[in-house]
Coordinates of C-alpha atoms in Angstrom, one line a residue:
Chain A
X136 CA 42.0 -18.9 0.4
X137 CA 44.5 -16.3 0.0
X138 CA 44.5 -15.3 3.1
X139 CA 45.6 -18.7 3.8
X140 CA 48.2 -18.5 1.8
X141 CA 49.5 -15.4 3.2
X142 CA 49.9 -17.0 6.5
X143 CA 51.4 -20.0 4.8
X144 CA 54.1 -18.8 3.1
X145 CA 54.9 -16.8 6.8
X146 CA 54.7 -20.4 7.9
X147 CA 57.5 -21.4 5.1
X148 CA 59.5 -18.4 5.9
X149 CA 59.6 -18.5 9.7
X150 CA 60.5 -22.6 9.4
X151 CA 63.4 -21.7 7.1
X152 CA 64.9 -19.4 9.5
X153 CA 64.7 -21.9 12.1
X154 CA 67.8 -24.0 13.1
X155 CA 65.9 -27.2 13.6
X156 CA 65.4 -28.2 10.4
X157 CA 68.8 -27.9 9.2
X158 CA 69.7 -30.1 12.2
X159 CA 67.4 -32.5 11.3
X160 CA 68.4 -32.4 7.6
X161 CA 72.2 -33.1 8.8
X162 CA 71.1 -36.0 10.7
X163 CA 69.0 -37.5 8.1
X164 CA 71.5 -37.4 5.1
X165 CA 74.2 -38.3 8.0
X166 CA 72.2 -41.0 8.5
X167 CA 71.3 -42.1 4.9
X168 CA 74.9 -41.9 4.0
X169 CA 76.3 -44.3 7.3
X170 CA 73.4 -46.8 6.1
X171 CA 74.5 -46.6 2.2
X172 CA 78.3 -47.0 3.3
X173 CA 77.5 -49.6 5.2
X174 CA 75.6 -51.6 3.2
X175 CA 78.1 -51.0 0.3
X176 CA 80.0 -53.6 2.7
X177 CA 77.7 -55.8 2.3
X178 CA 76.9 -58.7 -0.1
X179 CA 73.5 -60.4 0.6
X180 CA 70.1 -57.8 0.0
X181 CA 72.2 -54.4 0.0
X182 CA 69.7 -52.9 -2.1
X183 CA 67.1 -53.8 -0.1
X184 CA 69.0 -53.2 3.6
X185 CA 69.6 -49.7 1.9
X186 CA 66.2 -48.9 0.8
X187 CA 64.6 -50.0 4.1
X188 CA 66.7 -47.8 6.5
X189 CA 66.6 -45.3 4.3
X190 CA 62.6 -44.8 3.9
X191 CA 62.7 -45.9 7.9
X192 CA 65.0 -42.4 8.3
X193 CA 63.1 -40.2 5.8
X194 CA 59.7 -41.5 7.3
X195 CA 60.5 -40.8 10.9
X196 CA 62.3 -37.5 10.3
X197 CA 59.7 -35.5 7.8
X198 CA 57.1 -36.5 10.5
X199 CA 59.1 -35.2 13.3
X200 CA 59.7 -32.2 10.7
X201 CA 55.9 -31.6 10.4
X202 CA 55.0 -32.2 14.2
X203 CA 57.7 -29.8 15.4
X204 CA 56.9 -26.8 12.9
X205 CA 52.9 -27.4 13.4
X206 CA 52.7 -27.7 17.2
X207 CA 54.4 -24.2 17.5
X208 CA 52.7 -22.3 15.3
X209 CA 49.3 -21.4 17.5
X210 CA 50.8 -21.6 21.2
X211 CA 54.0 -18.9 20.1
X212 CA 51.7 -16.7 18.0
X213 CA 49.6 -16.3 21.6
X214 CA 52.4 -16.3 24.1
X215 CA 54.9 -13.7 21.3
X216 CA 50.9 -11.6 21.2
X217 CA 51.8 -11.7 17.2
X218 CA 48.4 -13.1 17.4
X219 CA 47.1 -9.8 18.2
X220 CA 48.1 -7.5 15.2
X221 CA 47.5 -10.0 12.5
X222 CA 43.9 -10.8 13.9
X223 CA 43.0 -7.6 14.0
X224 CA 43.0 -7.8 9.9
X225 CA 40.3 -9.6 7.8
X226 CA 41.3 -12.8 8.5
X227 CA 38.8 -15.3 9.7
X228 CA 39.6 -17.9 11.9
X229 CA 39.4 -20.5 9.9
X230 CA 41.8 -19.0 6.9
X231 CA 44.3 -18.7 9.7
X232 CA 44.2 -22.6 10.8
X233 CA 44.3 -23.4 7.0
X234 CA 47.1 -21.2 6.3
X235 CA 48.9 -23.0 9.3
X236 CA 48.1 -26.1 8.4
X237 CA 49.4 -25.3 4.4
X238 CA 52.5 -24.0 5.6
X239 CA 53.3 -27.0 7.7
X240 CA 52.1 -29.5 5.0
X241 CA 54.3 -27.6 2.2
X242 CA 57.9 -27.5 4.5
X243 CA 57.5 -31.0 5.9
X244 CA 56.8 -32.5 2.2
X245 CA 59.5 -30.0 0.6
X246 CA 62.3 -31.5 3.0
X247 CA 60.6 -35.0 2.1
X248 CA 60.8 -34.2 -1.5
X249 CA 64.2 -33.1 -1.0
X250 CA 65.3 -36.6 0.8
X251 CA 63.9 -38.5 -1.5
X252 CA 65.8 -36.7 -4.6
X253 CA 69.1 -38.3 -2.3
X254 CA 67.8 -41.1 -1.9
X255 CA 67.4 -41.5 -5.3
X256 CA 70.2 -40.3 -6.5
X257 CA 72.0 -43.3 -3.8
X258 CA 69.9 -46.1 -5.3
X259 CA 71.0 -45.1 -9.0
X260 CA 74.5 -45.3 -7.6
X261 CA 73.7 -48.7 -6.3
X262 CA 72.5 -49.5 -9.7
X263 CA 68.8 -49.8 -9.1
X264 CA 66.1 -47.9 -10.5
X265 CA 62.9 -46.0 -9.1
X266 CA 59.7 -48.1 -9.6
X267 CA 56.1 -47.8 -9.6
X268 CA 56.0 -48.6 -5.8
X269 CA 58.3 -46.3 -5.2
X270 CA 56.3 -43.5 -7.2
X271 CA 53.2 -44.3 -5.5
X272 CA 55.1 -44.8 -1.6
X273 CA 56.0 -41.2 -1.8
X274 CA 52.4 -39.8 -2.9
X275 CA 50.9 -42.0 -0.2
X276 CA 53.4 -40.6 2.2
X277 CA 53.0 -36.9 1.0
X278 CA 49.4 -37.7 2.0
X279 CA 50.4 -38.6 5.7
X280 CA 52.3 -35.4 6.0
X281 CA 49.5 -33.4 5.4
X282 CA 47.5 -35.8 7.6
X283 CA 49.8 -35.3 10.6
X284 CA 49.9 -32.0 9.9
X285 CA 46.1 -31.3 10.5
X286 CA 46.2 -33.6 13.3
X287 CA 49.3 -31.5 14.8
X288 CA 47.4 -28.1 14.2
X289 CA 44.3 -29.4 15.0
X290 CA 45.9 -30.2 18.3
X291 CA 47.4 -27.0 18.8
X292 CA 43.9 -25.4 19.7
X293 CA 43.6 -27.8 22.4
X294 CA 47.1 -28.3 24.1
X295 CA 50.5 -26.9 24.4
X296 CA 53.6 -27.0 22.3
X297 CA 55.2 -30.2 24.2
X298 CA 51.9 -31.7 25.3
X299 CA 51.1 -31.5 21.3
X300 CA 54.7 -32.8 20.5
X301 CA 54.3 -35.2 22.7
X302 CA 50.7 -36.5 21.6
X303 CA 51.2 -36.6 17.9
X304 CA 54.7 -38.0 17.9
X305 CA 52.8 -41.6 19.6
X306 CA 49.9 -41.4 17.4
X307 CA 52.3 -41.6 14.2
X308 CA 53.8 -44.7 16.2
X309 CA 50.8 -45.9 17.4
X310 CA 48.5 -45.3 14.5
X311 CA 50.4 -47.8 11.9
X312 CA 49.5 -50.6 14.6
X313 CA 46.6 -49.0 16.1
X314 CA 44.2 -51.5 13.4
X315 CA 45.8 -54.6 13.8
X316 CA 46.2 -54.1 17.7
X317 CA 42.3 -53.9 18.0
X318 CA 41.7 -56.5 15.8
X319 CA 44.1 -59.1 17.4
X320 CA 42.4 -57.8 20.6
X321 CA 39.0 -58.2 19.8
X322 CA 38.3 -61.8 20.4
X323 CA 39.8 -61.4 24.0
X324 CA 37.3 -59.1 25.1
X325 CA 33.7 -58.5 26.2
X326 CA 31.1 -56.6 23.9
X327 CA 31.2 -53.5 25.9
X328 CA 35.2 -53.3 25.2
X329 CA 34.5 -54.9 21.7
X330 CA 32.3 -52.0 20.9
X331 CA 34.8 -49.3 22.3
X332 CA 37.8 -50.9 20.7
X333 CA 35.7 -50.8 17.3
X334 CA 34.8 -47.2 17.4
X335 CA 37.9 -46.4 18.1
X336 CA 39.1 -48.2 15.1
X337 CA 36.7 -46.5 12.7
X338 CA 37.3 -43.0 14.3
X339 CA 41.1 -42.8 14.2
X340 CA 42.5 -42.6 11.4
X341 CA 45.1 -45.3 10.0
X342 CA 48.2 -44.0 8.9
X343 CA 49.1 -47.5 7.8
X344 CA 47.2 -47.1 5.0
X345 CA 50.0 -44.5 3.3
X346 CA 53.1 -47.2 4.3
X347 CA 53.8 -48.9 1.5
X348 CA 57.6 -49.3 3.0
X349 CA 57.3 -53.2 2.9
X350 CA 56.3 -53.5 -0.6
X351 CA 58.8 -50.9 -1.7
X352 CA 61.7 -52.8 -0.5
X353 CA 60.4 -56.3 -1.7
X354 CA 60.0 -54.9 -5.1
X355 CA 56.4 -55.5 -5.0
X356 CA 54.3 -54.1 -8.6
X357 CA 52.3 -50.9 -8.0
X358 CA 49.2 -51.1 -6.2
X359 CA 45.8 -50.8 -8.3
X360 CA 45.6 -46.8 -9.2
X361 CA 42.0 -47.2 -7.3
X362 CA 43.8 -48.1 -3.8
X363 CA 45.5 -45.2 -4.1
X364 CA 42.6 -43.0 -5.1
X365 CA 40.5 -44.6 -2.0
X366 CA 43.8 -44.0 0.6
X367 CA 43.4 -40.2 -1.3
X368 CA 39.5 -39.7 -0.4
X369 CA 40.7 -41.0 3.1
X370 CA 43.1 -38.5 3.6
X371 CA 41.1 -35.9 2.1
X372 CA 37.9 -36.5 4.7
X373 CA 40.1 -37.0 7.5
X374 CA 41.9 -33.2 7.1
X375 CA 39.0 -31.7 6.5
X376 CA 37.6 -33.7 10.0
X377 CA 40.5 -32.2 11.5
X378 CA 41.1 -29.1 10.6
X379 CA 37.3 -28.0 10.8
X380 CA 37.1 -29.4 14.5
X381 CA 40.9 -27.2 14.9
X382 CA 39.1 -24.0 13.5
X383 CA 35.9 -24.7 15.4
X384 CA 38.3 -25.2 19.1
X385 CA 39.8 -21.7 17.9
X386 CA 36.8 -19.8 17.0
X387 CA 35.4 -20.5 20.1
X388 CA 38.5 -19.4 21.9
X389 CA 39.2 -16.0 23.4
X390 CA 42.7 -14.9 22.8
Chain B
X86 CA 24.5 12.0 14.4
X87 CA 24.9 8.5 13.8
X88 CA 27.7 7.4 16.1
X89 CA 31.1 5.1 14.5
X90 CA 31.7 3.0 17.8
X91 CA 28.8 1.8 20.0
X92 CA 29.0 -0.1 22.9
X93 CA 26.0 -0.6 24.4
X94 CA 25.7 -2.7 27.8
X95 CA 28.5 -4.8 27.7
X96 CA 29.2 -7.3 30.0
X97 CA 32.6 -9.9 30.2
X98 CA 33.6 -12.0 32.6
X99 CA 37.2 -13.6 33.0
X100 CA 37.8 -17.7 34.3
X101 CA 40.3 -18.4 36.2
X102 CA 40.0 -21.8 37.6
X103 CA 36.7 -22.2 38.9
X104 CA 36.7 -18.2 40.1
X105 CA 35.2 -15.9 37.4
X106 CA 35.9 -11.7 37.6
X107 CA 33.7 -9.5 36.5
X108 CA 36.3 -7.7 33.8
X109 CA 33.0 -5.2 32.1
X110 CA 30.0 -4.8 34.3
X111 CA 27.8 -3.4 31.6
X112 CA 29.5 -0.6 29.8
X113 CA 27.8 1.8 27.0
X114 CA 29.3 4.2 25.0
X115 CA 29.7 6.0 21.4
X116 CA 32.4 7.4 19.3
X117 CA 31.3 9.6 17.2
X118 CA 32.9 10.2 13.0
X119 CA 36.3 12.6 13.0
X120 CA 36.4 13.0 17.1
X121 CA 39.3 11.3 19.4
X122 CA 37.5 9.3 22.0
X123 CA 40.0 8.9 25.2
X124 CA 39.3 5.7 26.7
X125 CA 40.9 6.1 30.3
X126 CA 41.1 4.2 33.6
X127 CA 43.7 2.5 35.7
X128 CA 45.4 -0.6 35.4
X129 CA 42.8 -3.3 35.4
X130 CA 39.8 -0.9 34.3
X131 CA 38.5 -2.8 31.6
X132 CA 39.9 -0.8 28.9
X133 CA 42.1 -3.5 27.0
X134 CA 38.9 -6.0 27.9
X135 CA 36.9 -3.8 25.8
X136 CA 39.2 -3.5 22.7
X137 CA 39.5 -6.9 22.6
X138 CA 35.8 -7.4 22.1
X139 CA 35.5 -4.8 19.8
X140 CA 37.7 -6.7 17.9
X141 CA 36.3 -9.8 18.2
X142 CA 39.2 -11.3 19.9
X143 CA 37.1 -12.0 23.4
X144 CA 33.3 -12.5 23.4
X145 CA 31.6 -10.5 25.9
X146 CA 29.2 -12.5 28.0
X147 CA 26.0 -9.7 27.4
X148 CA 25.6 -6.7 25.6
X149 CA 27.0 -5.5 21.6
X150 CA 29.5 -3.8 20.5
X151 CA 29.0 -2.3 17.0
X152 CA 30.8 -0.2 14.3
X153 CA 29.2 1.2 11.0
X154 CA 26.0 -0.3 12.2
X155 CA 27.4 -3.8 12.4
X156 CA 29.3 -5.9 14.5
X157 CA 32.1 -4.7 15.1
X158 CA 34.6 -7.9 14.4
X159 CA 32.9 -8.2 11.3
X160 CA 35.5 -9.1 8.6
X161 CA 33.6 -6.3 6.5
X162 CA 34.1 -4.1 9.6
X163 CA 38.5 -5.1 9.7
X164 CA 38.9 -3.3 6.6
X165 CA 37.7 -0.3 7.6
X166 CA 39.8 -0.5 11.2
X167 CA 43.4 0.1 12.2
X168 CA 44.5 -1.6 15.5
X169 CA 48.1 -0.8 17.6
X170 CA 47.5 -2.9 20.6
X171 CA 49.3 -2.2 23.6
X172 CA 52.3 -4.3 23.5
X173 CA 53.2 -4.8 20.0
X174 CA 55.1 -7.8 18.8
X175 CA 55.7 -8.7 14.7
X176 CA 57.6 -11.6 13.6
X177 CA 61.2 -11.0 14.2
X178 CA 62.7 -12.2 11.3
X179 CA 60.7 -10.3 8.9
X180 CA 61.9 -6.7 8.2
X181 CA 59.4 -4.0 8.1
X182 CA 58.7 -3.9 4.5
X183 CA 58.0 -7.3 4.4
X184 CA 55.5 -7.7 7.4
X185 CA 53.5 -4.4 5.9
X186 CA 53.3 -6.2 2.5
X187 CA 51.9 -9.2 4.3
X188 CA 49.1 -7.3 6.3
X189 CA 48.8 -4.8 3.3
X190 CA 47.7 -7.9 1.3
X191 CA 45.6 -9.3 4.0
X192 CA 43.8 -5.9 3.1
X193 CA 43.3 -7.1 -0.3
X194 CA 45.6 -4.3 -1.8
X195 CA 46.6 -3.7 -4.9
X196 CA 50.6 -4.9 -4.9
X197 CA 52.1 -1.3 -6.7
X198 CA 49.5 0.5 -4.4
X199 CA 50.5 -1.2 -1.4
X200 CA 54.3 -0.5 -2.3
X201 CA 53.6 3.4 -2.5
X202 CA 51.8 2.7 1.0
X203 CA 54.4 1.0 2.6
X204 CA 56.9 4.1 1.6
X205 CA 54.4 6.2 2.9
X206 CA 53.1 4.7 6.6
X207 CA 56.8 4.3 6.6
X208 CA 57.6 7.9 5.9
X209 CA 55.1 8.8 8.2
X210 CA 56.2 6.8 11.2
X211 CA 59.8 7.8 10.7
X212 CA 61.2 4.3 9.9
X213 CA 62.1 4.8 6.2
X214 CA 65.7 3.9 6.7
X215 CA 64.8 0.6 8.7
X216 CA 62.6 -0.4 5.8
X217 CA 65.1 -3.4 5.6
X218 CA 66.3 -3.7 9.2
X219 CA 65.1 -7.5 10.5
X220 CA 62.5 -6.4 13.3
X221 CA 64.4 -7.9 16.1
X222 CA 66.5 -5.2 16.0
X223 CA 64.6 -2.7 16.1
X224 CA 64.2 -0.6 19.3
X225 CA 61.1 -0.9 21.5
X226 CA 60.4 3.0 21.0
X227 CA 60.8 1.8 17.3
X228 CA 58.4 -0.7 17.3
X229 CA 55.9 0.9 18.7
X230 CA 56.4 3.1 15.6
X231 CA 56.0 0.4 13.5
X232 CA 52.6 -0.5 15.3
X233 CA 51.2 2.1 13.8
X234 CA 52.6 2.0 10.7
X235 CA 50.9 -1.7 10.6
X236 CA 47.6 0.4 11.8
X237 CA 47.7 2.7 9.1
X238 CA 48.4 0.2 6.1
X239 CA 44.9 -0.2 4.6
X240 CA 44.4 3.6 5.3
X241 CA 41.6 2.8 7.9
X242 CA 38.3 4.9 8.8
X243 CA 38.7 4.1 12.9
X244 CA 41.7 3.8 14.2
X245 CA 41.5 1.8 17.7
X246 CA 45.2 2.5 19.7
X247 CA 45.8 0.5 23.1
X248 CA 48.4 2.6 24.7
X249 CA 49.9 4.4 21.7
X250 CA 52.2 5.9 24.5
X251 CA 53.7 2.5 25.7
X252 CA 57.8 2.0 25.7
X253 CA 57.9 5.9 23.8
X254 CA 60.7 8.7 25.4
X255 CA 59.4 12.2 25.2
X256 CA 60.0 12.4 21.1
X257 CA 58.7 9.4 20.6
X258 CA 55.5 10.6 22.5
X259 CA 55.7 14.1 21.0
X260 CA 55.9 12.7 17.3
X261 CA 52.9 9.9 18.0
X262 CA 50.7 13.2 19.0
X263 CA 51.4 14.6 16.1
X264 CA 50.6 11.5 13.8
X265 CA 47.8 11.0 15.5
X266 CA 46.5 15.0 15.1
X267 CA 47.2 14.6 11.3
X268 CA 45.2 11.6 11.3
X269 CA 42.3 12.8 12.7
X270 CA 42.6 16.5 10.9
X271 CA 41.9 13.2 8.4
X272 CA 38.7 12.7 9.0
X273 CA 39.8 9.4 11.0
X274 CA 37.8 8.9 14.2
X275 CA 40.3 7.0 17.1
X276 CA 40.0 5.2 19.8
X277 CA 42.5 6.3 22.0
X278 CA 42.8 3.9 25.1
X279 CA 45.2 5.1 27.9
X280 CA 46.3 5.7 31.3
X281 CA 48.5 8.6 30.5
X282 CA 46.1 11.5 31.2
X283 CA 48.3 14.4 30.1
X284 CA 48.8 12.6 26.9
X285 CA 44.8 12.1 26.5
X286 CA 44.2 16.2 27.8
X287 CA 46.0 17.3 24.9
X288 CA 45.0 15.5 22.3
X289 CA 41.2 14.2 22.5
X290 CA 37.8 15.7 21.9
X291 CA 35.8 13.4 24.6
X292 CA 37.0 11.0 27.2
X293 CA 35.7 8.2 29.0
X294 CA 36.4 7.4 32.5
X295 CA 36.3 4.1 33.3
X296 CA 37.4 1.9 36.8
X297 CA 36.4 -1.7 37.6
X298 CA 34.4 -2.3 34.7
X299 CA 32.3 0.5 35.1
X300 CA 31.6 3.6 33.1
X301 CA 32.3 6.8 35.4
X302 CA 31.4 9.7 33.1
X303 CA 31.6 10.2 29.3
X304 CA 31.7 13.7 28.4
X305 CA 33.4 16.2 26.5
X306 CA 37.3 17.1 27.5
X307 CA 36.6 20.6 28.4
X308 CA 33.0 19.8 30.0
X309 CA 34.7 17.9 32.4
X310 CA 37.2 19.9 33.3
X311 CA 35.1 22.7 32.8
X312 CA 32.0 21.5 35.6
X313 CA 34.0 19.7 38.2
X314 CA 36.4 23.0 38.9
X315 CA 35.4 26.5 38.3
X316 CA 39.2 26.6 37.8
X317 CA 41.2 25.2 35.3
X318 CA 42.0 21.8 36.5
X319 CA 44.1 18.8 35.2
X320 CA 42.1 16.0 33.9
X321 CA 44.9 13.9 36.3
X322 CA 43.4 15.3 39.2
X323 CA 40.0 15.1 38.1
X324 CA 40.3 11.4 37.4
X325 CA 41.8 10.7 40.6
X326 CA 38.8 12.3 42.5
X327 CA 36.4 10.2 40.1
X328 CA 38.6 6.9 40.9
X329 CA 38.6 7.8 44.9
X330 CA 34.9 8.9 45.1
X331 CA 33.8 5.4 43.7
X332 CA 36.0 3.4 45.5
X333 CA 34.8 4.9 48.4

């Protein structure tokens, strides 16, 4: 494992010395900032207009954070040949998708971590407080960072960088509906397409599981502590699914 | 004696599309502890195919490569190896001190050792006073240097260079020579792949010919001079009679 964490932290320090996330940070706090102006405006629910947009924003942007940064890192290490010196050195395959995967997971959950802390510090000034929900809606969505981010690497020994992009950007938007599509569309079709549709559903995994978005804003009480250690097994069994079929792809591959 | 590099009968073949080329058609060699081993051929030979499965980074269709007695992309085997491959890129925004300390720790090396080291390869390369210089701006002639400061880190027992030469002006090529002489007055045993002949002639013990995935002749450097010519000949020309009689 330290070799994963060697390529990690190379991970961290490319990402940091990459203009993108800086833009995105801009736009985000821009963002945050119009919303909290606005609903300072505003009479009726302000709280909760703020806190909605808000975790909409910071959702949608740490995800496009942890796509971006993981669906470059295998495709530019081949076409830049950095691939070449670094493989050369005892590093096994699998260290090096785990590594990538870590680095991703730690920048896109730093900048969320980072968001949050404004966010927080907003809804103080708007004289709420942070809640249990609240607690537990950023772990959950820590976990779907590091979910994506195993999907995105896993990916990246299969596709290219925009084909990847592309691919995991619709699964995050898909995959919060992707349950309650099949199931609404269940009773409409045969068993052949019944079947299908079900495997699917037990195969992919649900990122609607980590959004506790709704609940957050409608001051809902915490969840039961063994949801959240259930959503956490999930997580755990799905990266693993990911990243082992990612370093299997890649060991098979010849660079 | 118990050779350090052994290929025996390997075979690769390249996809492209539904086409496949033939890139090794059964090659066998050995490299032998302390000697440099001149891999030659033209463009397209198969040498750079080879390396790449003695490194483990293609898998060759038939045949082994070995080193130390096991397979040669063995992680066991990586510590004991140094590779410059032929076109050497690093990350660009890391300066050379920091991307040796970040292989040098792939090695497993101790982090006050691995900062003598890093002085050291440095030293050795000539790059001292770019310790800190981002790599993007280094020169290409100085990147090559670093290659092989990268190659040296964990102070390896085979050294495996694709094209040491590649991108270096005559000092350049001159000082390489001579790193690569001290490392082998060493005890190191390289693997010196290349298509510059008069670079090979004067530095390697035993060369290996090879053109369209096949092995032409593996012999000692003066043998082969020595039997094709009564006269003293230039490997260059040698070679090119090798290449033309084949194709032939």
């Amino acid at each position: 494992m330290r070799a994963a964490w060697i390529i990690a932290k190379n991970v961290i320090e490319e990402s940091i010395r990459k203009k993108e996330i800086y833009v995105l940070f801009i736009l985000s706090i821009a963002m945050m900032s119009v919303v909290a102006m606005a609903s300072f405006f505003s009479l009726t629910g302000l709280v909760k207009y703020f806190i909605e947009l808000s975790f909409l924003i910071i959702t949608y942007i740490t995800v496009i954070i942890a796509v971006v940064v993981g669906a470059r890192q295998l495709p530019v290490e081949l076409n830049s040949r950095t691939i070449y010196p670094l493989m050369a050195k005892p590093l096994k395959r699998s260290e090096f998708i785990i590594g990538k995967w870590l680095g991703t997971s730690i920048i896109s959950t730093f900048c969320f971590l980072v968001f949050e802390g404004i966010f927080i510090i907003l809804l103080f000034s708007k004289g709420s407080s942070v809640s249990g929900i609240l607690i537990q809606g950023i772990f959950l969505h820590i976990l779907q960072l590091m979910l994506i981010s195993s999907i995105v690497i896993c990916l990246s020994a299969f596709m290219t960088n925009a084909a990847n992009v592309t691919v995991s950007i619709l699964y995050f938007i898909l995959g919060h509906w992707i349950g309650k599509a099949i199931s609404d569309m269940l009773d409409k079709c045969g068993t052949f397409l019944a079947w299908i549709l079900k495997s699917i559903n037990y195969i992919l995994p649900h990122l609607d599981y980590f959004d506790l978005s709704k609940k957050i804003v409608h001051g809902w009480p915490p969840v039961p502590a063994w949801v959240i250690i259930t959503v956490t097994i999930y997580a755990v069994v799905y990266i693993s699914i990911f990243l082992l079929i990612g370093t299997l792809k890649f060991q098979r591959r010849q660079l | 004696m118990k050779p350090v590099i052994e290929i025996k009968n390997l075979h690769a073949e390249y996809r492209v599309g539904r086409e496949k080329t033939v890139a090794l058609g059964g090659i066998s060699l050995r490299t032998y502890k302390g000697e440099i081993f001149g891999f030659i051929g033209p463009n397209g030979a198969g040498k750079t195919t080879t390396i790449n499965i003695l490194l483990g980074f293609m898998y060759p269709t038939n045949g082994n490569a070995v080193i130390f007695g096991e397979k040669s992309s063995s992680i066991r085997n990586r510590f004991r190896i140094g590779y410059l491959p032929e076109i050497a890129y690093y990350y660009p925004f890391l300066t050379p001190f920091k991307i040796l300390t970040m292989y040098g720790k792939l090695f497993r090396i101790n982090k006050t050792i691995l900062n003598n080291r890093i002085d050291s390869v440095l030293a050795t390369v000539g790059l001292t006073e770019k310790k800190n210089t981002p790599i993007r701006n280094l020169s290409k002639g100085m990147s090559q240097r670093l290659g092989l400061a990268q190659a040296i880190i964990n102070d390896p027992e085979v050294l495996i260079l694709d094209e040491p030469n590649s991108g270096l002006d005559p000092i350049g090529k001159r000082e390489m020579r001579d790193i690569i002489l001290d490392l082998k007055n060493k005890g190191k045993t390289i693997f010196f792949s290349s298509h510059q002949l008069s670079e090979v002639e004067l530095i390697c013990d035993r060369v290996g010919i090879i053109d369209r995935g096949q092995i032409l002749k593996t012999e000692k450097l003066d043998q082969i001079v020595g039997k094709i010519d009564t006269k003293q000949t230039l490997l260059e020309d040698i070679f090119i009679r090798m290449i033309k009689d084949k194709r032939a």
